[in-house]
Amino acid sequence: MSLSLEIETPRLVLRQWLAADRKPFAAMNTDAGVTRYLLPMSAAQSDALADRLAAGIDEYGWGFWAVEAPGVAPFIGFVGIKALAPTLPFAPGVEIGWRLATRYWGNGYVTEAGKRLLQYGHDDLGLRDIYAFAVHDNIRSTAVMRRLGMQYLQGQDFDHPNVPDTHPHLKRHVLFHSTGDIRPTATKQHD
Ligand SMILES: CC(C)(COP(=O)(O)OP(=O)(O)OC[C@H]1O[C@@H](n2cnc3c(N)ncnc32)[C@H](O)[C@@H]1OP(=O)(O)O)[C@@H](O)C(=O)NCCC(=O)NCCS
């Protein structure tokens, strides 16, 4: 039996994936707004992704969790931290990532979850480095990284090795980084 951790924030519950999440997840994965900076995905590929993310949480206790917004909707997307794909030039390590259905954008949900996850990763899991990356002009995603206080790693833009040449616009990525050493609590000691 798996131990599946849930993380709560003031407005959200990050939880293990449920069968009922598959339909809204597949719907968001074919929404043009959501997929603008992502590779196209069929409903079957969306289900397979949900299964892989759930299996990762089962195995490690943490990963890309399904997000519930109590009183708003039982499933609004995913947010989490997980091991980097080994093909990435800065692997091994851990990334923070997110995807919400468009109707839930603009509420600060991802920033709220991301703050808690950086704290969880650095303080509870003892991770020194947490990375985030996005297609270079995915401004909404890089805005979240900046709001979380993550640093843009200048000179480390990269071509994502898993993006085929048939999608040239989705290849170039920017890389951001959060270091446990420079958390606001550490800075306070110098005030
Ligand atoms: C990237 C993505 C998750 C960002 O979503 P988002 O809603 O913009 O981000 P947040 O949840 O942090 O919300 C921030 C917005 O809420 C507003 N906001 C409202 N209340 C807020 C609060 N309490 N705290 C912070 N921001 C708040 C902010 O002003 C900001 O609004 P703006 O868009 O007008 O600047 C979303 O665009 C998405 O799912 N995109 C498609 C998938 C994708 O590209 N994923 C990333 C791949 S790298």
mmCIF file of N, CA and C in Angstrom, residues 89-177:
data_model
loop_
_atom_site.group_PDB
_atom_site.id
_atom_site.type_symbol
_atom_site.label_atom_id
_atom_site.label_comp_id
_atom_site.label_asym_id
_atom_site.label_seq_id
_atom_site.Cartn_x
_atom_site.Cartn_y
_atom_site.Cartn_z
ATOM 1 N N PRO A 89 19.890 18.880 -19.835
ATOM 2 C CA PRO A 89 21.319 19.155 -19.678
ATOM 3 C C PRO A 89 21.752 19.444 -18.241
ATOM 4 N N PHE A 90 20.808 19.840 -17.365
ATOM 5 C CA PHE A 90 21.176 20.167 -15.978
ATOM 6 C C PHE A 90 20.734 19.063 -15.005
ATOM 7 N N ALA A 91 20.282 17.891 -15.554
ATOM 8 C CA ALA A 91 19.927 16.734 -14.707
ATOM 9 C C ALA A 91 21.213 16.095 -14.176
ATOM 10 N N PRO A 92 21.170 15.364 -13.063
ATOM 11 C CA PRO A 92 19.996 15.061 -12.250
ATOM 12 C C PRO A 92 19.640 16.233 -11.325
ATOM 13 N N GLY A 93 18.404 16.197 -10.847
ATOM 14 C CA GLY A 93 17.930 17.240 -9.955
ATOM 15 C C GLY A 93 16.418 17.167 -9.869
ATOM 16 N N VAL A 94 15.825 18.249 -9.377
ATOM 17 C CA VAL A 94 14.381 18.290 -9.145
ATOM 18 C C VAL A 94 13.823 19.558 -9.781
ATOM 19 N N GLU A 95 12.648 19.425 -10.398
ATOM 20 C CA GLU A 95 11.976 20.585 -10.986
ATOM 21 C C GLU A 95 10.658 20.850 -10.263
ATOM 22 N N ILE A 96 10.232 22.114 -10.328
ATOM 23 C CA ILE A 96 8.875 22.474 -9.904
ATOM 24 C C ILE A 96 8.106 22.808 -11.187
ATOM 25 N N GLY A 97 6.844 22.340 -11.267
ATOM 26 C CA GLY A 97 6.076 22.568 -12.495
ATOM 27 C C GLY A 97 4.595 22.722 -12.214
ATOM 28 N N TRP A 98 3.849 23.181 -13.237
ATOM 29 C CA TRP A 98 2.437 23.527 -13.044
ATOM 30 C C TRP A 98 1.666 23.551 -14.351
ATOM 31 N N ARG A 99 0.377 23.303 -14.241
ATOM 32 C CA ARG A 99 -0.548 23.420 -15.380
ATOM 33 C C ARG A 99 -1.953 23.537 -14.824
ATOM 34 N N LEU A 100 -2.654 24.608 -15.149
ATOM 35 C CA LEU A 100 -4.036 24.794 -14.671
ATOM 36 C C LEU A 100 -4.974 24.966 -15.859
ATOM 37 N N ALA A 101 -6.218 24.541 -15.691
ATOM 38 C CA ALA A 101 -7.255 24.841 -16.688
ATOM 39 C C ALA A 101 -7.426 26.364 -16.731
ATOM 40 N N THR A 102 -7.646 26.898 -17.936
ATOM 41 C CA THR A 102 -7.621 28.369 -18.118
ATOM 42 C C THR A 102 -8.600 29.105 -17.202
ATOM 43 N N ARG A 103 -9.736 28.493 -16.904
ATOM 44 C CA ARG A 103 -10.724 29.254 -16.122
ATOM 45 C C ARG A 103 -10.224 29.532 -14.698
ATOM 46 N N TYR A 104 -9.151 28.858 -14.291
ATOM 47 C CA TYR A 104 -8.630 29.075 -12.933
ATOM 48 C C TYR A 104 -7.374 29.937 -12.921
ATOM 49 N N TRP A 105 -6.957 30.435 -14.086
ATOM 50 C CA TRP A 105 -5.810 31.334 -14.131
ATOM 51 C C TRP A 105 -6.199 32.676 -13.498
ATOM 52 N N GLY A 106 -5.204 33.390 -13.056
ATOM 53 C CA GLY A 106 -5.428 34.765 -12.585
ATOM 54 C C GLY A 106 -5.884 34.877 -11.147
ATOM 55 N N ASN A 107 -5.772 33.782 -10.389
ATOM 56 C CA ASN A 107 -6.187 33.807 -8.974
ATOM 57 C C ASN A 107 -5.033 33.644 -8.004
ATOM 58 N N GLY A 108 -3.825 33.491 -8.532
ATOM 59 C CA GLY A 108 -2.676 33.281 -7.654
ATOM 60 C C GLY A 108 -2.585 31.865 -7.095
ATOM 61 N N TYR A 109 -3.344 30.921 -7.661
ATOM 62 C CA TYR A 109 -3.334 29.554 -7.116
ATOM 63 C C TYR A 109 -1.953 28.911 -7.236
ATOM 64 N N VAL A 110 -1.306 29.089 -8.408
ATOM 65 C CA VAL A 110 -0.030 28.411 -8.625
ATOM 66 C C VAL A 110 1.069 29.040 -7.767
ATOM 67 N N THR A 111 1.003 30.345 -7.628
ATOM 68 C CA THR A 111 1.977 31.015 -6.762
ATOM 69 C C THR A 111 1.809 30.533 -5.321
ATOM 70 N N GLU A 112 0.563 30.404 -4.884
ATOM 71 C CA GLU A 112 0.290 29.931 -3.513
ATOM 72 C C GLU A 112 0.834 28.509 -3.314
ATOM 73 N N ALA A 113 0.558 27.627 -4.272
ATOM 74 C CA ALA A 113 1.036 26.243 -4.160
ATOM 75 C C ALA A 113 2.556 26.196 -4.298
ATOM 76 N N GLY A 114 3.097 26.991 -5.226
ATOM 77 C CA GLY A 114 4.541 26.975 -5.480
ATOM 78 C C GLY A 114 5.345 27.401 -4.263
ATOM 79 N N LYS A 115 4.855 28.420 -3.551
ATOM 80 C CA LYS A 115 5.559 28.860 -2.324
ATOM 81 C C LYS A 115 5.652 27.712 -1.334
ATOM 82 N N ARG A 116 4.546 27.032 -1.163
ATOM 83 C CA ARG A 116 4.509 25.917 -0.202
ATOM 84 C C ARG A 116 5.428 24.779 -0.666
ATOM 85 N N LEU A 117 5.462 24.553 -1.982
ATOM 86 C CA LEU A 117 6.276 23.447 -2.502
ATOM 87 C C LEU A 117 7.766 23.739 -2.420
ATOM 88 N N LEU A 118 8.163 24.990 -2.621
ATOM 89 C CA LEU A 118 9.589 25.313 -2.464
ATOM 90 C C LEU A 118 9.991 25.106 -1.007
ATOM 91 N N GLN A 119 9.112 25.525 -0.107
ATOM 92 C CA GLN A 119 9.372 25.329 1.326
ATOM 93 C C GLN A 119 9.480 23.821 1.623
ATOM 94 N N TYR A 120 8.533 23.065 1.088
ATOM 95 C CA TYR A 120 8.538 21.614 1.310
ATOM 96 C C TYR A 120 9.813 20.983 0.750
ATOM 97 N N GLY A 121 10.180 21.365 -0.472
ATOM 98 C CA GLY A 121 11.355 20.774 -1.109
ATOM 99 C C GLY A 121 12.642 21.127 -0.377
ATOM 100 N N HIS A 122 12.811 22.409 -0.076
ATOM 101 C CA HIS A 122 14.055 22.825 0.579
ATOM 102 C C HIS A 122 14.107 22.363 2.039
ATOM 103 N N ASP A 123 13.021 22.611 2.780
ATOM 104 C CA ASP A 123 13.066 22.390 4.229
ATOM 105 C C ASP A 123 12.761 20.945 4.628
ATOM 106 N N ASP A 124 11.734 20.357 4.028
ATOM 107 C CA ASP A 124 11.336 19.010 4.454
ATOM 108 C C ASP A 124 12.127 17.925 3.720
ATOM 109 N N LEU A 125 12.345 18.117 2.413
ATOM 110 C CA LEU A 125 13.091 17.090 1.664
ATOM 111 C C LEU A 125 14.596 17.371 1.673
ATOM 112 N N GLY A 126 14.983 18.576 2.106
ATOM 113 C CA GLY A 126 16.417 18.893 2.173
ATOM 114 C C GLY A 126 17.067 19.098 0.815
ATOM 115 N N LEU A 127 16.267 19.494 -0.181
ATOM 116 C CA LEU A 127 16.827 19.726 -1.519
ATOM 117 C C LEU A 127 17.476 21.106 -1.565
ATOM 118 N N ARG A 128 18.717 21.180 -2.021
ATOM 119 C CA ARG A 128 19.370 22.489 -2.121
ATOM 120 C C ARG A 128 18.895 23.233 -3.365
ATOM 121 N N ASP A 129 18.776 22.527 -4.476
ATOM 122 C CA ASP A 129 18.456 23.161 -5.762
ATOM 123 C C ASP A 129 17.117 22.660 -6.291
ATOM 124 N N ILE A 130 16.263 23.601 -6.697
ATOM 125 C CA ILE A 130 15.021 23.245 -7.384
ATOM 126 C C ILE A 130 14.953 24.095 -8.653
ATOM 127 N N TYR A 131 14.787 23.448 -9.797
ATOM 128 C CA TYR A 131 14.772 24.131 -11.089
ATOM 129 C C TYR A 131 13.344 24.314 -11.593
ATOM 130 N N ALA A 132 13.177 25.311 -12.476
ATOM 131 C CA ALA A 132 11.927 25.458 -13.229
ATOM 132 C C ALA A 132 12.325 25.893 -14.626
ATOM 133 N N PHE A 133 11.599 25.433 -15.629
ATOM 134 C CA PHE A 133 11.919 25.844 -16.996
ATOM 135 C C PHE A 133 10.639 25.949 -17.808
ATOM 136 N N ALA A 134 10.718 26.750 -18.868
ATOM 137 C CA ALA A 134 9.548 26.982 -19.712
ATOM 138 C C ALA A 134 10.021 27.405 -21.092
ATOM 139 N N VAL A 135 9.173 27.223 -22.093
ATOM 140 C CA VAL A 135 9.443 27.778 -23.420
ATOM 141 C C VAL A 135 9.720 29.273 -23.229
ATOM 142 N N HIS A 136 10.723 29.778 -23.946
ATOM 143 C CA HIS A 136 11.300 31.091 -23.640
ATOM 144 C C HIS A 136 10.274 32.218 -23.547
ATOM 145 N N ASP A 137 9.179 32.160 -24.326
ATOM 146 C CA ASP A 137 8.210 33.270 -24.270
ATOM 147 C C ASP A 137 6.909 32.878 -23.555
ATOM 148 N N ASN A 138 6.958 31.840 -22.722
ATOM 149 C CA ASN A 138 5.793 31.473 -21.900
ATOM 150 C C ASN A 138 5.793 32.391 -20.666
ATOM 151 N N ILE A 139 5.340 33.611 -20.914
ATOM 152 C CA ILE A 139 5.462 34.674 -19.908
ATOM 153 C C ILE A 139 4.687 34.363 -18.629
ATOM 154 N N ARG A 140 3.506 33.743 -18.768
ATOM 155 C CA ARG A 140 2.719 33.447 -17.548
ATOM 156 C C ARG A 140 3.482 32.489 -16.639
ATOM 157 N N SER A 141 4.179 31.529 -17.250
ATOM 158 C CA SER A 141 4.907 30.560 -16.438
ATOM 159 C C SER A 141 6.151 31.205 -15.817
ATOM 160 N N THR A 142 6.887 31.995 -16.597
ATOM 161 C CA THR A 142 8.088 32.633 -16.021
ATOM 162 C C THR A 142 7.684 33.691 -14.989
ATOM 163 N N ALA A 143 6.474 34.266 -15.144
ATOM 164 C CA ALA A 143 6.003 35.226 -14.129
ATOM 165 C C ALA A 143 5.804 34.516 -12.792
ATOM 166 N N VAL A 144 5.309 33.270 -12.829
ATOM 167 C CA VAL A 144 5.165 32.507 -11.580
ATOM 168 C C VAL A 144 6.545 32.294 -10.959
ATOM 169 N N MET A 145 7.512 31.900 -11.808
ATOM 170 C CA MET A 145 8.877 31.656 -11.291
ATOM 171 C C MET A 145 9.411 32.910 -10.604
ATOM 172 N N ARG A 146 9.212 34.066 -11.245
ATOM 173 C CA ARG A 146 9.705 35.322 -10.650
ATOM 174 C C ARG A 146 8.959 35.632 -9.358
ATOM 175 N N ARG A 147 7.636 35.427 -9.349
ATOM 176 C CA ARG A 147 6.866 35.698 -8.115
ATOM 177 C C ARG A 147 7.326 34.809 -6.962
ATOM 178 N N LEU A 148 7.818 33.605 -7.316
ATOM 179 C CA LEU A 148 8.300 32.686 -6.275
ATOM 180 C C LEU A 148 9.710 33.028 -5.820
ATOM 181 N N GLY A 149 10.300 34.048 -6.444
ATOM 182 C CA GLY A 149 11.655 34.455 -6.054
ATOM 183 C C GLY A 149 12.728 33.592 -6.684
ATOM 184 N N MET A 150 12.369 32.839 -7.735
ATOM 185 C CA MET A 150 13.377 32.010 -8.398
ATOM 186 C C MET A 150 14.265 32.894 -9.280
ATOM 187 N N GLN A 151 15.518 32.463 -9.456
ATOM 188 C CA GLN A 151 16.495 33.255 -10.214
ATOM 189 C C GLN A 151 16.586 32.740 -11.648
ATOM 190 N N TYR A 152 16.543 33.669 -12.617
ATOM 191 C CA TYR A 152 16.788 33.308 -14.017
ATOM 192 C C TYR A 152 18.275 32.995 -14.178
ATOM 193 N N LEU A 153 18.596 31.837 -14.732
ATOM 194 C CA LEU A 153 19.998 31.457 -14.916
ATOM 195 C C LEU A 153 20.453 31.934 -16.295
ATOM 196 N N GLN A 154 21.008 33.133 -16.299
ATOM 197 C CA GLN A 154 21.440 33.764 -17.547
ATOM 198 C C GLN A 154 22.521 32.910 -18.214
ATOM 199 N N GLY A 155 22.398 32.778 -19.533
ATOM 200 C CA GLY A 155 23.399 31.999 -20.274
ATOM 201 C C GLY A 155 23.120 30.506 -20.247
ATOM 202 N N GLN A 156 22.025 30.096 -19.595
ATOM 203 C CA GLN A 156 21.733 28.653 -19.532
ATOM 204 C C GLN A 156 20.438 28.287 -20.249
ATOM 205 N N ASP A 157 19.979 29.193 -21.168
ATOM 206 C CA ASP A 157 18.848 28.810 -22.019
ATOM 207 C C ASP A 157 19.256 27.534 -22.761
ATOM 208 N N PHE A 158 18.282 26.672 -23.058
ATOM 209 C CA PHE A 158 18.635 25.386 -23.692
ATOM 210 C C PHE A 158 17.528 24.917 -24.633
ATOM 211 N N ASP A 159 17.893 24.076 -25.578
ATOM 212 C CA ASP A 159 16.916 23.437 -26.462
ATOM 213 C C ASP A 159 16.463 22.148 -25.794
ATOM 214 N N HIS A 160 15.156 22.048 -25.541
ATOM 215 C CA HIS A 160 14.648 20.864 -24.832
ATOM 216 C C HIS A 160 14.855 19.620 -25.702
ATOM 217 N N PRO A 161 15.596 18.640 -25.185
ATOM 218 C CA PRO A 161 15.922 17.477 -26.017
ATOM 219 C C PRO A 161 14.722 16.610 -26.377
ATOM 220 N N ASN A 162 13.618 16.727 -25.615
ATOM 221 C CA ASN A 162 12.452 15.875 -25.893
ATOM 222 C C ASN A 162 11.445 16.540 -26.830
ATOM 223 N N VAL A 163 11.740 17.770 -27.278
ATOM 224 C CA VAL A 163 10.828 18.454 -28.211
ATOM 225 C C VAL A 163 11.318 18.180 -29.638
ATOM 226 N N PRO A 164 10.468 17.553 -30.463
ATOM 227 C CA PRO A 164 10.913 17.215 -31.818
ATOM 228 C C PRO A 164 11.136 18.465 -32.681
ATOM 229 N N ASP A 165 11.978 18.326 -33.710
ATOM 230 C CA ASP A 165 12.281 19.458 -34.598
ATOM 231 C C ASP A 165 11.049 19.957 -35.343
ATOM 232 N N THR A 166 9.990 19.140 -35.358
ATOM 233 C CA THR A 166 8.747 19.556 -36.023
ATOM 234 C C THR A 166 8.050 20.673 -35.255
ATOM 235 N N HIS A 167 8.506 20.975 -34.024
ATOM 236 C CA HIS A 167 7.921 22.064 -33.224
ATOM 237 C C HIS A 167 9.025 23.039 -32.813
ATOM 238 N N PRO A 168 9.642 23.714 -33.806
ATOM 239 C CA PRO A 168 10.817 24.539 -33.501
ATOM 240 C C PRO A 168 10.532 25.616 -32.458
ATOM 241 N N HIS A 169 9.311 26.180 -32.457
ATOM 242 C CA HIS A 169 9.023 27.275 -31.513
ATOM 243 C C HIS A 169 9.019 26.796 -30.052
ATOM 244 N N LEU A 170 8.794 25.476 -29.854
ATOM 245 C CA LEU A 170 8.703 24.956 -28.479
ATOM 246 C C LEU A 170 10.043 24.452 -27.955
ATOM 247 N N LYS A 171 11.097 24.593 -28.755
ATOM 248 C CA LYS A 171 12.384 23.996 -28.347
ATOM 249 C C LYS A 171 13.159 24.852 -27.331
ATOM 250 N N ARG A 172 13.224 26.181 -27.601
ATOM 251 C CA ARG A 172 14.105 27.019 -26.772
ATOM 252 C C ARG A 172 13.469 27.279 -25.408
ATOM 253 N N HIS A 173 14.188 26.942 -24.358
ATOM 254 C CA HIS A 173 13.675 27.082 -22.991
ATOM 255 C C HIS A 173 14.570 27.995 -22.158
ATOM 256 N N VAL A 174 13.940 28.649 -21.186
ATOM 257 C CA VAL A 174 14.697 29.397 -20.171
ATOM 258 C C VAL A 174 14.679 28.588 -18.876
ATOM 259 N N LEU A 175 15.726 28.798 -18.084
ATOM 260 C CA LEU A 175 15.918 27.999 -16.872
ATOM 261 C C LEU A 175 15.967 28.914 -15.649
ATOM 262 N N PHE A 176 15.201 28.564 -14.644
ATOM 263 C CA PHE A 176 15.185 29.295 -13.373
ATOM 264 C C PHE A 176 15.571 28.321 -12.260
ATOM 265 N N HIS A 177 15.898 28.890 -11.121
ATOM 266 C CA HIS A 177 16.528 28.100 -10.075
ATOM 267 C C HIS A 177 16.151 28.669 -8.708
#
